[in-house]
Short mmCIF file of C-alpha atoms in Angstrom, two decimals:
data_model
loop_
_atom_site.label_atom_id
_atom_site.label_comp_id
_atom_site.label_asym_id
_atom_site.label_seq_id
_atom_site.Cartn_x
_atom_site.Cartn_y
_atom_site.Cartn_z
CA UNK A 1 123.79 -93.58 -62.89
CA UNK A 2 119.95 -93.15 -63.32
CA UNK A 3 119.93 -90.10 -61.19
CA UNK A 4 122.93 -87.40 -62.10
CA UNK A 5 124.72 -86.08 -59.29
CA UNK A 6 126.43 -83.18 -60.26
CA UNK A 7 126.94 -82.44 -56.69
CA UNK A 8 128.85 -84.43 -53.99
CA UNK A 9 129.33 -81.54 -51.11
CA UNK A 10 132.26 -82.48 -48.74
CA UNK A 11 131.37 -82.05 -44.87
CA UNK A 12 131.58 -84.66 -42.05
CA UNK A 13 130.90 -87.61 -43.27
CA UNK A 14 132.14 -86.56 -47.44
CA UNK A 15 135.90 -85.68 -47.72
CA UNK A 16 137.22 -82.28 -48.66
CA UNK A 17 137.04 -81.60 -52.28
CA UNK A 18 133.83 -83.83 -52.69
CA UNK A 19 133.27 -85.25 -55.92
CA UNK A 20 137.08 -84.58 -57.47
CA UNK A 21 137.38 -87.68 -58.97
CA UNK A 22 139.80 -89.06 -57.37
CA UNK A 23 139.20 -92.72 -55.41
CA UNK A 24 138.65 -92.80 -51.93
CA UNK A 25 142.12 -94.47 -50.44
CA UNK A 26 142.77 -95.52 -47.14
CA UNK A 27 145.66 -93.08 -46.70
CA UNK A 28 143.37 -90.00 -47.60
CA UNK A 29 140.39 -92.01 -44.98
CA UNK A 30 143.38 -91.58 -42.73
CA UNK A 31 144.42 -88.14 -43.56
CA UNK A 32 140.73 -86.73 -43.47
CA UNK A 33 139.22 -88.54 -40.00
CA UNK A 34 142.66 -89.81 -38.37
CA UNK A 35 143.36 -93.08 -36.84
CA UNK A 36 140.46 -95.27 -35.35
CA UNK A 37 140.96 -97.88 -32.29
CA UNK A 38 138.38 -100.73 -32.13
CA UNK A 39 138.68 -103.11 -29.50
CA UNK A 40 140.30 -106.51 -30.99
CA UNK A 41 138.25 -108.57 -28.55
CA UNK A 42 135.25 -107.90 -26.19
CA UNK A 43 135.76 -104.69 -24.02
CA UNK A 44 133.42 -104.02 -21.70
CA UNK A 45 134.64 -100.60 -20.48
CA UNK A 46 134.90 -99.34 -24.37
CA UNK A 47 131.44 -101.06 -25.13
CA UNK A 48 129.85 -99.25 -22.49
CA UNK A 49 131.59 -95.73 -23.61
CA UNK A 50 130.40 -96.18 -27.38
CA UNK A 51 126.90 -96.63 -25.62
CA UNK A 52 126.98 -93.98 -23.58
CA UNK A 53 128.19 -91.43 -26.62
CA UNK A 54 126.15 -92.95 -29.25
CA UNK A 55 123.19 -92.03 -26.64
CA UNK A 56 124.42 -88.46 -25.75
CA UNK A 57 124.96 -87.85 -29.01
CA UNK A 58 121.40 -87.98 -30.21
CA UNK A 59 122.19 -90.26 -33.05
CA UNK A 60 118.68 -91.35 -35.14
CA UNK A 61 118.47 -93.79 -37.77
CA UNK A 62 118.88 -92.29 -41.50
CA UNK A 63 116.81 -95.21 -43.21
CA UNK A 64 113.79 -93.26 -42.93
CA UNK A 65 111.61 -94.77 -39.60
CA UNK A 66 114.35 -92.22 -37.21
CA UNK A 67 114.52 -94.08 -34.34
CA UNK A 68 116.68 -93.22 -31.81
CA UNK A 69 120.43 -95.33 -33.21
CA UNK A 70 121.17 -96.73 -29.37
CA UNK A 71 117.91 -97.66 -28.14
CA UNK A 72 117.45 -99.75 -31.21
CA UNK A 73 120.62 -102.10 -29.81
CA UNK A 74 118.98 -102.82 -26.52
CA UNK A 75 117.87 -106.53 -27.38
CA UNK A 76 121.15 -107.31 -29.65
CA UNK A 77 123.53 -106.10 -26.88
CA UNK A 78 122.13 -109.11 -24.71
CA UNK A 79 122.01 -111.59 -27.22
CA UNK A 80 124.19 -114.17 -27.27
CA UNK A 81 125.18 -114.66 -31.08
CA UNK A 82 124.52 -111.93 -33.36
CA UNK A 83 124.97 -110.92 -36.70
CA UNK A 84 125.55 -106.91 -38.06
CA UNK A 85 123.49 -105.40 -41.52
CA UNK A 86 124.59 -102.60 -43.31
CA UNK A 87 121.59 -101.49 -45.48
CA UNK A 88 122.64 -100.21 -48.92
CA UNK A 89 119.20 -101.09 -50.15
CA UNK A 90 118.60 -97.37 -51.23
CA UNK A 91 115.04 -98.50 -52.67
CA UNK A 92 113.91 -94.92 -52.90
CA UNK A 93 114.32 -93.79 -56.05
CA UNK A 94 115.04 -89.96 -55.49
CA UNK A 95 118.04 -91.04 -52.85
CA UNK A 96 121.73 -90.87 -54.18
CA UNK A 97 122.85 -90.65 -50.45
CA UNK A 98 124.05 -94.57 -49.64
CA UNK A 99 125.56 -95.02 -52.89
CA UNK A 100 127.77 -91.64 -52.82
CA UNK A 101 128.89 -92.33 -49.15
CA UNK A 102 130.11 -96.31 -50.18
CA UNK A 103 131.31 -94.52 -53.27
CA UNK A 104 133.13 -91.72 -51.55
CA UNK A 105 133.46 -92.92 -47.82
CA UNK A 106 133.48 -96.36 -47.93
CA UNK A 107 135.94 -96.80 -45.01
CA UNK A 108 133.83 -94.59 -42.60
CA UNK A 109 130.91 -97.17 -43.33
CA UNK A 110 132.88 -100.28 -42.91
CA UNK A 111 134.73 -98.59 -39.70
CA UNK A 112 130.91 -97.70 -38.82
CA UNK A 113 129.84 -100.99 -38.77
CA UNK A 114 132.97 -102.98 -37.25
CA UNK A 115 132.06 -100.09 -34.40
CA UNK A 116 128.97 -101.67 -34.54
CA UNK A 117 129.55 -105.41 -34.35
CA UNK A 118 132.25 -104.73 -31.51
CA UNK A 119 129.68 -103.03 -29.24
CA UNK A 120 126.93 -105.66 -29.75
CA UNK A 121 129.17 -108.35 -29.68
CA UNK A 122 128.42 -109.11 -33.13
CA UNK A 123 130.74 -111.66 -34.66
CA UNK A 124 129.98 -111.40 -38.55
CA UNK A 125 128.91 -108.32 -40.59
CA UNK A 126 127.22 -108.72 -43.81
CA UNK A 127 127.32 -105.28 -46.17
CA UNK A 128 124.04 -105.64 -48.56
CA UNK A 129 124.76 -103.16 -51.53
CA UNK A 130 121.31 -103.66 -53.94
CA UNK A 131 121.90 -105.58 -57.42
CA UNK A 132 121.39 -102.76 -59.61
CA UNK A 133 123.82 -100.89 -61.97
CA UNK A 134 124.17 -97.73 -60.41
CA UNK A 135 125.63 -99.37 -57.20
CA UNK A 136 129.61 -99.47 -57.73
CA UNK A 137 130.70 -101.66 -55.40
CA UNK A 138 134.74 -101.27 -56.35
CA UNK A 139 135.20 -98.91 -53.68
CA UNK A 140 133.49 -100.36 -51.09
CA UNK A 141 135.14 -104.28 -51.52
CA UNK A 142 138.78 -102.20 -51.60
CA UNK A 143 137.82 -100.65 -48.57
CA UNK A 144 136.86 -104.12 -46.66
CA UNK A 145 140.12 -105.53 -48.10
CA UNK A 146 142.30 -102.69 -46.76
CA UNK A 147 140.53 -101.89 -43.52
CA UNK A 148 140.85 -105.98 -43.01
CA UNK A 149 144.09 -105.82 -41.85
CA UNK A 150 143.55 -103.21 -39.68
CA UNK A 151 142.84 -103.92 -35.70
CA UNK A 152 140.21 -104.64 -34.67
CA UNK A 153 138.78 -105.77 -37.87
CA UNK A 154 135.43 -108.39 -37.94
CA UNK A 155 133.76 -110.87 -40.54
CA UNK A 156 132.66 -108.72 -43.19
CA UNK A 157 130.81 -110.12 -46.93
CA UNK A 158 128.85 -108.13 -49.00
CA UNK A 159 125.91 -109.54 -50.68
CA UNK A 160 124.27 -108.26 -53.46
CA UNK A 161 120.24 -108.94 -52.75
CA UNK A 162 118.06 -107.73 -55.61
CA UNK A 163 117.02 -103.95 -56.05
CA UNK A 164 113.19 -103.35 -55.17
CA UNK A 165 111.50 -100.29 -53.41
CA UNK A 166 110.51 -102.74 -50.26
CA UNK A 167 113.89 -105.12 -50.78
CA UNK A 168 115.40 -102.55 -47.90
CA UNK A 169 112.89 -102.84 -45.82
CA UNK A 170 114.77 -104.34 -42.42
CA UNK A 171 112.58 -107.43 -41.81
CA UNK A 172 112.27 -108.13 -46.15
CA UNK A 173 116.97 -107.81 -46.21
CA UNK A 174 116.97 -110.21 -43.53
CA UNK A 175 114.07 -112.24 -44.95
CA UNK A 176 116.17 -112.60 -48.46
CA UNK A 177 119.55 -112.96 -46.17
CA UNK A 178 117.69 -116.90 -44.55
CA UNK A 179 115.40 -117.50 -47.50
CA UNK A 180 116.87 -115.38 -50.76
CA UNK A 181 113.17 -114.23 -50.91
CA UNK A 182 113.23 -110.65 -49.97
CA UNK A 183 109.52 -109.87 -48.56
CA UNK A 184 108.63 -107.58 -45.56
CA UNK A 185 107.71 -110.03 -42.82
CA UNK A 186 104.37 -109.42 -40.70
CA UNK A 187 105.79 -108.39 -36.79
CA UNK A 188 102.73 -107.92 -34.23
CA UNK A 189 105.55 -107.19 -31.66
CA UNK A 190 108.74 -105.30 -33.21
CA UNK A 191 110.77 -106.13 -29.92
CA UNK A 192 111.43 -109.24 -31.55
CA UNK A 193 114.90 -109.34 -32.66
CA UNK A 194 114.83 -110.20 -36.78
CA UNK A 195 117.50 -113.71 -36.96
CA UNK A 196 119.54 -115.50 -39.41
CA UNK A 197 119.94 -118.85 -38.12
CA UNK A 198 119.75 -118.85 -34.94
CA UNK A 199 121.64 -115.56 -34.49
CA UNK A 200 119.96 -112.42 -33.69
CA UNK A 201 120.33 -109.26 -36.66
CA UNK A 202 121.34 -105.77 -36.14
CA UNK A 203 120.11 -103.86 -39.38
CA UNK A 204 121.14 -100.45 -39.86
CA UNK A 205 121.04 -97.57 -42.89
CA UNK A 206 124.41 -96.74 -44.28
CA UNK A 207 124.83 -93.31 -43.13
CA UNK A 208 123.88 -94.70 -39.36
CA UNK A 209 126.89 -96.70 -39.65
CA UNK A 210 129.47 -93.65 -41.51
CA UNK A 211 128.15 -92.08 -38.29
CA UNK A 212 129.10 -93.71 -35.70
CA UNK A 213 132.45 -94.13 -37.33
CA UNK A 214 132.84 -90.95 -36.30
CA UNK A 215 131.19 -90.48 -33.11
CA UNK A 216 133.96 -93.18 -32.08
CA UNK A 217 136.06 -90.84 -33.25
CA UNK A 218 135.14 -87.65 -32.67
CA UNK A 219 132.45 -88.43 -29.02
CA UNK A 220 129.26 -87.19 -28.51
CA UNK A 221 130.08 -83.26 -27.85
CA UNK A 222 132.00 -82.91 -31.04
CA UNK A 223 128.51 -84.42 -32.88
CA UNK A 224 126.14 -81.92 -31.26
CA UNK A 225 128.30 -78.88 -32.55
CA UNK A 226 125.82 -79.02 -35.25
CA UNK A 227 122.65 -78.76 -35.60
CA UNK A 228 119.92 -78.27 -33.21
CA UNK A 229 119.43 -78.54 -29.58
CA UNK A 230 116.73 -81.39 -30.37
CA UNK A 231 118.23 -82.88 -33.93
CA UNK A 232 120.89 -82.47 -33.35
CA UNK A 233 124.95 -83.23 -36.20
CA UNK A 234 124.74 -83.38 -39.80
CA UNK A 235 122.91 -85.50 -42.46
CA UNK A 236 122.43 -86.48 -46.16
CA UNK A 237 120.08 -85.08 -48.47
CA UNK A 238 119.86 -85.92 -51.94
CA UNK A 239 118.26 -82.86 -53.85
CA UNK A 240 116.54 -83.08 -57.03
CA UNK A 241 114.04 -81.61 -59.47
CA UNK A 242 113.80 -78.43 -60.72
CA UNK A 243 117.60 -77.41 -59.59
CA UNK A 244 120.78 -76.47 -61.36
CA UNK A 245 122.99 -78.82 -59.02
CA UNK A 246 121.38 -81.85 -58.63
CA UNK A 247 123.45 -83.65 -56.03
CA UNK A 248 123.79 -85.11 -52.31
CA UNK A 249 124.64 -82.65 -49.78
CA UNK A 250 125.75 -82.56 -46.44
CA UNK A 251 123.34 -80.40 -44.12
CA UNK A 252 122.85 -79.51 -40.74
CA UNK A 253 120.08 -80.14 -38.92
CA UNK A 254 117.49 -77.78 -38.63
CA UNK A 255 118.94 -75.77 -42.16
CA UNK A 256 115.48 -74.54 -43.44
CA UNK A 257 113.91 -76.41 -46.40
CA UNK A 258 114.64 -73.00 -48.80
CA UNK A 259 118.28 -72.94 -47.91
CA UNK A 260 118.97 -76.61 -48.51
CA UNK A 261 117.27 -76.23 -51.81
CA UNK A 262 119.67 -72.73 -52.64
CA UNK A 263 122.46 -74.59 -52.40
CA UNK A 264 121.29 -77.06 -55.18
CA UNK A 265 120.94 -74.09 -57.15
CA UNK A 266 117.14 -73.88 -56.67
CA UNK A 267 115.08 -71.00 -58.83
CA UNK A 268 113.31 -68.08 -56.76
CA UNK A 269 109.66 -69.90 -57.48
CA UNK A 270 108.45 -73.05 -56.66
CA UNK A 271 105.18 -74.82 -56.54
CA UNK A 272 105.61 -77.46 -54.05
CA UNK A 273 108.52 -79.47 -52.95
CA UNK A 274 108.15 -83.53 -52.58
CA UNK A 275 109.96 -84.50 -48.75
CA UNK A 276 110.97 -87.62 -47.08
CA UNK A 277 110.50 -90.01 -50.42
CA UNK A 278 108.02 -91.54 -52.45
CA UNK A 279 105.90 -92.47 -49.48
CA UNK A 280 106.46 -89.12 -48.41
CA UNK A 281 105.26 -85.16 -47.95
CA UNK A 282 103.95 -82.48 -50.36
CA UNK A 283 104.87 -79.47 -48.83
CA UNK A 284 103.78 -76.11 -49.98
CA UNK A 285 106.27 -73.72 -51.21
CA UNK A 286 105.15 -71.38 -48.40
CA UNK A 287 106.44 -73.20 -45.72
CA UNK A 288 110.07 -73.59 -47.00
CA UNK A 289 111.00 -71.37 -44.22
CA UNK A 290 110.36 -75.04 -42.16
CA UNK A 291 113.64 -76.32 -40.71
CA UNK A 292 114.98 -79.71 -42.25
CA UNK A 293 114.55 -81.08 -38.80
CA UNK A 294 111.77 -83.98 -37.45
CA UNK A 295 109.94 -81.93 -35.12
CA UNK A 296 109.79 -79.30 -37.29
CA UNK A 297 108.35 -80.80 -40.11
CA UNK A 298 105.94 -83.11 -37.49
CA UNK A 299 104.40 -79.73 -37.70
CA UNK A 300 103.58 -79.87 -41.62
CA UNK A 301 102.92 -83.70 -41.21
CA UNK A 302 106.51 -84.65 -42.62
CA UNK A 303 109.68 -86.48 -41.36
CA UNK A 304 113.31 -86.69 -42.38
CA UNK A 305 112.22 -89.86 -44.36
CA UNK A 306 115.53 -90.97 -46.32
CA UNK A 307 116.68 -87.07 -47.01
CA UNK A 308 114.50 -86.87 -49.80
CA UNK A 309 114.31 -83.43 -51.52
CA UNK A 310 112.46 -82.79 -54.76
CA UNK A 311 111.48 -79.40 -55.98
CA UNK A 312 108.18 -78.92 -57.97
CA UNK A 313 108.59 -76.02 -60.72
CA UNK A 314 105.96 -73.37 -61.22
CA UNK A 315 103.65 -75.50 -64.04
CA UNK A 316 104.23 -78.76 -63.17
CA UNK A 317 100.90 -80.26 -62.11
CA UNK A 318 101.49 -81.88 -58.83
CA UNK A 319 98.42 -84.46 -59.16
CA UNK A 320 100.04 -86.09 -62.46
CA UNK A 321 103.50 -86.10 -60.86
CA UNK A 322 101.76 -88.06 -57.51
CA UNK A 323 99.75 -90.57 -60.17
CA UNK A 324 103.16 -91.96 -61.07
CA UNK A 325 104.27 -92.50 -57.93
CA UNK A 326 101.49 -93.79 -57.11
CA UNK A 327 101.68 -96.25 -60.26
CA UNK A 328 105.39 -96.83 -59.37
CA UNK A 329 104.69 -98.04 -55.60
CA UNK A 330 101.87 -100.00 -56.74
CA UNK A 331 103.93 -101.92 -59.41
CA UNK A 332 106.79 -102.17 -56.31
CA UNK A 333 104.36 -103.84 -53.69
CA UNK A 334 105.66 -107.33 -52.28
CA UNK A 335 102.85 -109.37 -53.88
CA UNK A 336 101.89 -110.29 -50.52
CA UNK A 337 98.73 -108.49 -48.62
CA UNK A 338 95.77 -108.37 -50.25
CA UNK A 339 95.02 -103.99 -49.24
CA UNK A 340 98.46 -103.53 -50.70
CA UNK A 341 98.26 -105.62 -53.56
CA UNK A 342 94.71 -104.62 -54.69
CA UNK A 343 94.26 -101.29 -52.98
CA UNK A 344 97.53 -99.54 -54.47
CA UNK A 345 96.68 -100.33 -58.42
CA UNK A 346 93.17 -99.13 -58.09
CA UNK A 347 94.34 -96.17 -55.99
CA UNK A 348 96.56 -95.66 -59.04
CA UNK A 349 93.78 -96.11 -61.43
CA UNK A 350 91.98 -93.46 -59.26
CA UNK A 351 95.14 -91.27 -59.54
CA UNK A 352 95.87 -91.06 -63.19
CA UNK A 353 92.02 -90.53 -63.72
CA UNK A 354 92.13 -87.56 -61.74
CA UNK A 355 95.16 -86.28 -63.60
CA UNK A 356 93.70 -87.06 -66.96
CA UNK A 357 90.51 -84.90 -66.14
CA UNK A 358 88.44 -88.16 -66.90
CA UNK A 359 87.17 -89.66 -63.66
CA UNK A 360 84.12 -89.64 -62.24
CA UNK A 361 82.69 -86.28 -60.49
CA UNK A 362 83.11 -88.38 -56.81
CA UNK A 363 86.84 -89.23 -57.72
CA UNK A 364 87.95 -87.51 -54.86
CA UNK A 365 85.51 -89.46 -52.19
CA UNK A 366 87.02 -92.57 -53.96
CA UNK A 367 90.27 -91.64 -53.26
CA UNK A 368 90.03 -90.98 -49.81
CA UNK A 369 87.74 -94.06 -49.44
CA UNK A 370 90.57 -96.17 -51.00
CA UNK A 371 93.27 -94.33 -48.65
CA UNK A 372 90.88 -95.39 -45.99
CA UNK A 373 90.50 -98.97 -46.50
CA UNK A 374 94.47 -99.21 -47.36
CA UNK A 375 95.90 -97.68 -44.22
CA UNK A 376 97.60 -99.69 -41.59
CA UNK A 377 96.14 -103.17 -43.21
CA UNK A 378 99.63 -104.54 -44.39
CA UNK A 379 102.86 -106.23 -42.93
CA UNK A 380 105.30 -103.22 -43.24
CA UNK A 381 104.42 -99.77 -44.20
CA UNK A 382 104.72 -99.47 -47.83
CA UNK A 383 101.16 -98.81 -48.51
CA UNK A 384 100.59 -96.03 -45.26
CA UNK A 385 103.33 -93.92 -47.26
CA UNK A 386 101.42 -94.38 -50.81
CA UNK A 387 98.18 -93.13 -48.77
CA UNK A 388 100.54 -90.52 -46.72
CA UNK A 389 101.99 -89.07 -50.00
CA UNK A 390 97.96 -89.22 -51.80
CA UNK A 391 96.41 -87.01 -48.89
CA UNK A 392 99.17 -84.60 -48.75
CA UNK A 393 99.41 -84.41 -52.56
CA UNK A 394 95.50 -83.42 -52.60
CA UNK A 395 96.00 -81.17 -49.40
CA UNK A 396 98.87 -79.22 -51.16
CA UNK A 397 97.29 -79.22 -54.76
CA UNK A 398 93.62 -79.44 -53.64
CA UNK A 399 92.47 -76.23 -55.72
CA UNK A 400 94.45 -77.73 -58.45
CA UNK A 401 92.69 -81.21 -58.00
CA UNK A 402 89.08 -80.20 -58.08
CA UNK A 403 89.49 -78.51 -60.85
CA UNK A 404 91.15 -81.54 -62.22
CA UNK A 405 88.17 -83.95 -60.79
CA UNK A 406 85.55 -81.41 -62.78
CA UNK A 407 87.16 -82.42 -65.93
CA UNK A 408 89.37 -79.45 -65.94
CA UNK A 409 92.98 -81.10 -65.78
CA UNK A 410 95.56 -77.87 -65.49
CA UNK A 411 98.06 -78.02 -68.25
CA UNK A 412 101.00 -79.21 -66.61
CA UNK A 413 99.58 -82.54 -66.81
CA UNK A 414 101.15 -83.35 -69.97
CA UNK A 415 104.29 -82.10 -69.44
CA UNK A 416 107.27 -84.74 -68.86
CA UNK A 417 107.28 -86.41 -65.21
CA UNK A 418 110.14 -84.64 -62.39
CA UNK A 419 110.09 -87.61 -60.81
CA UNK A 420 112.51 -90.35 -61.62
CA UNK A 421 111.62 -93.97 -61.15
CA UNK A 422 114.07 -96.61 -61.57
CA UNK A 423 115.27 -97.96 -65.51
CA UNK A 424 112.43 -100.94 -66.54
CA UNK A 425 109.75 -99.98 -63.72
CA UNK A 426 108.97 -96.48 -65.19
CA UNK A 427 105.45 -95.32 -64.69
CA UNK A 428 103.71 -95.81 -67.75
CA UNK A 429 102.17 -92.75 -67.15
CA UNK A 430 101.50 -89.31 -69.09
CA UNK A 431 104.65 -89.42 -70.82
CA UNK B 1 85.86 -112.26 -3.70
CA UNK B 2 85.46 -113.98 -6.35
CA UNK B 3 89.06 -115.69 -8.08
CA UNK B 4 87.39 -116.11 -11.48
CA UNK B 5 88.98 -113.64 -13.69
CA UNK B 6 86.72 -113.22 -17.30
CA UNK B 7 88.72 -113.26 -20.30
CA UNK B 8 88.68 -111.52 -23.18
CA UNK B 9 90.23 -111.91 -26.47
CA UNK B 10 91.63 -109.37 -29.11
CA UNK B 11 91.86 -110.42 -33.07
CA UNK B 12 94.68 -110.20 -35.36
CA UNK B 13 95.06 -111.16 -38.95
CA UNK B 14 98.47 -111.49 -40.29
CA UNK B 15 97.64 -109.74 -43.48
CA UNK B 16 100.76 -112.48 -45.23
CA UNK B 17 98.92 -115.38 -44.60
CA UNK B 18 95.37 -113.81 -45.19
CA UNK B 19 94.14 -115.15 -48.51
CA UNK B 20 90.63 -113.49 -48.06
CA UNK B 21 88.47 -116.62 -47.25
CA UNK B 22 85.83 -114.54 -44.71
CA UNK B 23 85.34 -116.94 -42.37
CA UNK B 24 85.96 -114.91 -39.77
CA UNK B 25 83.70 -111.90 -40.73
CA UNK B 26 81.24 -114.65 -41.20
CA UNK B 27 82.31 -116.18 -37.94
CA UNK B 28 82.36 -112.58 -35.69
CA UNK B 29 80.75 -109.99 -37.92
CA UNK B 30 80.69 -108.06 -34.35
CA UNK B 31 84.65 -107.44 -34.77
CA UNK B 32 85.81 -108.45 -38.42
CA UNK B 33 84.01 -106.64 -42.09
CA UNK B 34 85.33 -107.52 -45.74
CA UNK B 35 86.56 -104.57 -47.32
CA UNK B 36 85.74 -104.09 -51.51
CA UNK B 37 88.41 -107.78 -52.65
CA UNK B 38 87.09 -109.66 -49.40
CA UNK B 39 90.25 -109.12 -46.92
CA UNK B 40 88.98 -108.59 -43.45
CA UNK B 41 89.12 -104.78 -41.59
CA UNK B 42 89.29 -105.98 -37.88
CA UNK B 43 88.14 -103.96 -34.93
CA UNK B 44 91.22 -103.97 -32.31
CA UNK B 45 88.84 -103.94 -29.03
CA UNK B 46 88.71 -107.24 -27.46
CA UNK B 47 85.75 -108.91 -27.13
CA UNK B 48 84.48 -111.16 -23.92
CA UNK B 49 81.60 -113.46 -22.72
CA UNK B 50 80.11 -115.70 -25.46
CA UNK B 51 82.51 -114.13 -27.96
CA UNK B 52 85.29 -115.26 -26.81
CA UNK B 53 84.41 -119.24 -28.54
CA UNK B 54 83.27 -117.48 -31.87
CA UNK B 55 86.77 -115.84 -31.62
CA UNK B 56 88.72 -118.86 -30.98
CA UNK B 57 86.67 -120.81 -33.83
CA UNK B 58 87.65 -117.81 -36.09
CA UNK B 59 91.16 -118.35 -35.19
CA UNK B 60 90.89 -122.76 -35.32
CA UNK B 61 88.58 -122.43 -38.41
CA UNK B 62 91.16 -120.15 -40.75
CA UNK B 63 91.89 -122.36 -43.22
CA UNK B 64 95.08 -120.30 -44.10
CA UNK B 65 95.85 -120.06 -39.98
CA UNK B 66 96.09 -115.99 -40.26
CA UNK B 67 93.76 -114.90 -37.26
CA UNK B 68 95.52 -114.54 -33.98
CA UNK B 69 94.24 -114.49 -30.64
CA UNK B 70 95.62 -112.32 -27.87
CA UNK B 71 94.56 -112.64 -24.70
CA UNK B 72 93.94 -109.36 -23.11
CA UNK B 73 94.20 -108.68 -19.07
CA UNK B 74 90.60 -107.69 -18.25
CA UNK B 75 91.15 -107.53 -14.23
CA UNK B 76 88.30 -105.82 -12.44
CA UNK B 77 85.96 -105.99 -15.91
CA UNK B 78 82.25 -105.12 -16.10
#
C-alpha cells in the first residue's frame, strides 16, 4: 500500500479483532453479523420497509457529498430498468477506508449492494474497483462467489476502471461503463438519472452499501443508537500525517476531532488538520474540540467529505503542503473544462511561488482572483474543491502566507511532504 | 387582460463542449464576459426584450453548440 495502514479498528463495519491477518470468510462474516434474508423476487412489503428504515436511520452517502441515501433512491425506484453501481474508486489519495472495507468486510459490501438492488428492482450489480495496485480484489471476488449461492442474490460483476482523482465522480464512472472514457459529464439537472444503455444507474459509495447491509439486519433504531440525533451512526475515517498509528478507524459521528486524532496516536501539539480530502478544508488546531459531524463542521466551513483526517505537525508549512496538493490536483483534471484545465495549473504556479517566497508582492490577490475565476465553472466539482482548499489554507495559515508573500518563507517549506500522492503522479514541488 | 406573455431566457454554457470561441461574449456582452483564457463567464440573470434575439443567436452560432437557453417563466414581469 502507498499509505501503510498500521491500524484498522473493529466496530460495526469492520470485524472484531480488526486486522488480525485472517482472511475474510463467509463463516466469519455470519458469525459476526448473523444471517441476512434478501427476497429473491420483487417483494413490495420488504421494499417499503427497507425504504422506511433507511430513511429513518438518517444514513447519508459516504462518498463525500453527504446526500441522504434514501432521498437518492427516488428516481431509480420508479425506473423500469435499473442497475446498481458500487463505487470503490477511492480517488482521494489520503483515504483508505473503501479499500479496507472490500478487503476486511467484502461480504457486507456485496450484501449491501444486493439489498440496494432488491429495493430499487435492479437486475444487475457492478462493483467498480479502481485498477490500482493498492486495490486487492481477491477477498471481494471470493465474497461474490460465496454469496452468489445464497438466496436473494443478483448477478454481480467486478469492473476495474482506471484509477484517478476524478474517475470516481459518479458521472465519470458511469461514463466509463458506457464508453470506456472516465470523464465527468455536464449535468445541468442532477435529478435526471445517469444511464448505461437504457438502464438508469444508481451509484453508491462502498461504505454506504456496507451500512445498508447492517441496517437491513438491525433496523433504524439500532443504527441510531450511536452518533448524534442529527448525525446518527458510525463512520469510517482515515487518519494519517503526524500520528503514531495511521489507519482506518470506525468512529461515532459527533466524536471530537481531538478524540479521533488521539485514537490514532497524535501528539499533544498540532499545527492544523486537513479534513475531508484534497478538495477539503484546513482546520486550525485551536478548533479540534469540534465534533466530527456535518452540522458542526459546517461552522468551520468544512465537511465530513470522504472521512479524511490528516494531522499537520508544528514546524510543517501549510502553505507548501497546500501548494503540492494544488499541483497534484491540477494534474488530475479531466482535460475538459477550460477554467479547470487552465486555472488549476495557474493556481498551482502561484501557490508554489508563494510557498518558495519568490512571488510578486501581490501574489495573494492573484491567488484570490484565480480562485474566483475558477470556482463554479467546471462540469464537476473538482476545481471547486481545490479553490475551497486554497481559501481555507489562506485563512488558517494566513499570517504565515503574508510572510511568504513578503519573501520570508518559513523554514518548514523545505520539509518533505507530509501528504501522500499516488505513485507515478507525485507532485514535483519542494522535495 | 392581455394574453401576451413576455419571454425571458437564461444562458447556460456547457463547459465540456466550450472551446473558447468567444462568439457569445461578442453577441451578448450584457451577460457574457471572457476570463483570461477566453472562456465565458456567464451572468445567470435572464434577459428579455430585444436581447432574447441576441441570446438566441449566441446559442445557434456557437461553433461548439455549448450555449444553451433556458426559458424563464415571466408571469407579471415588468
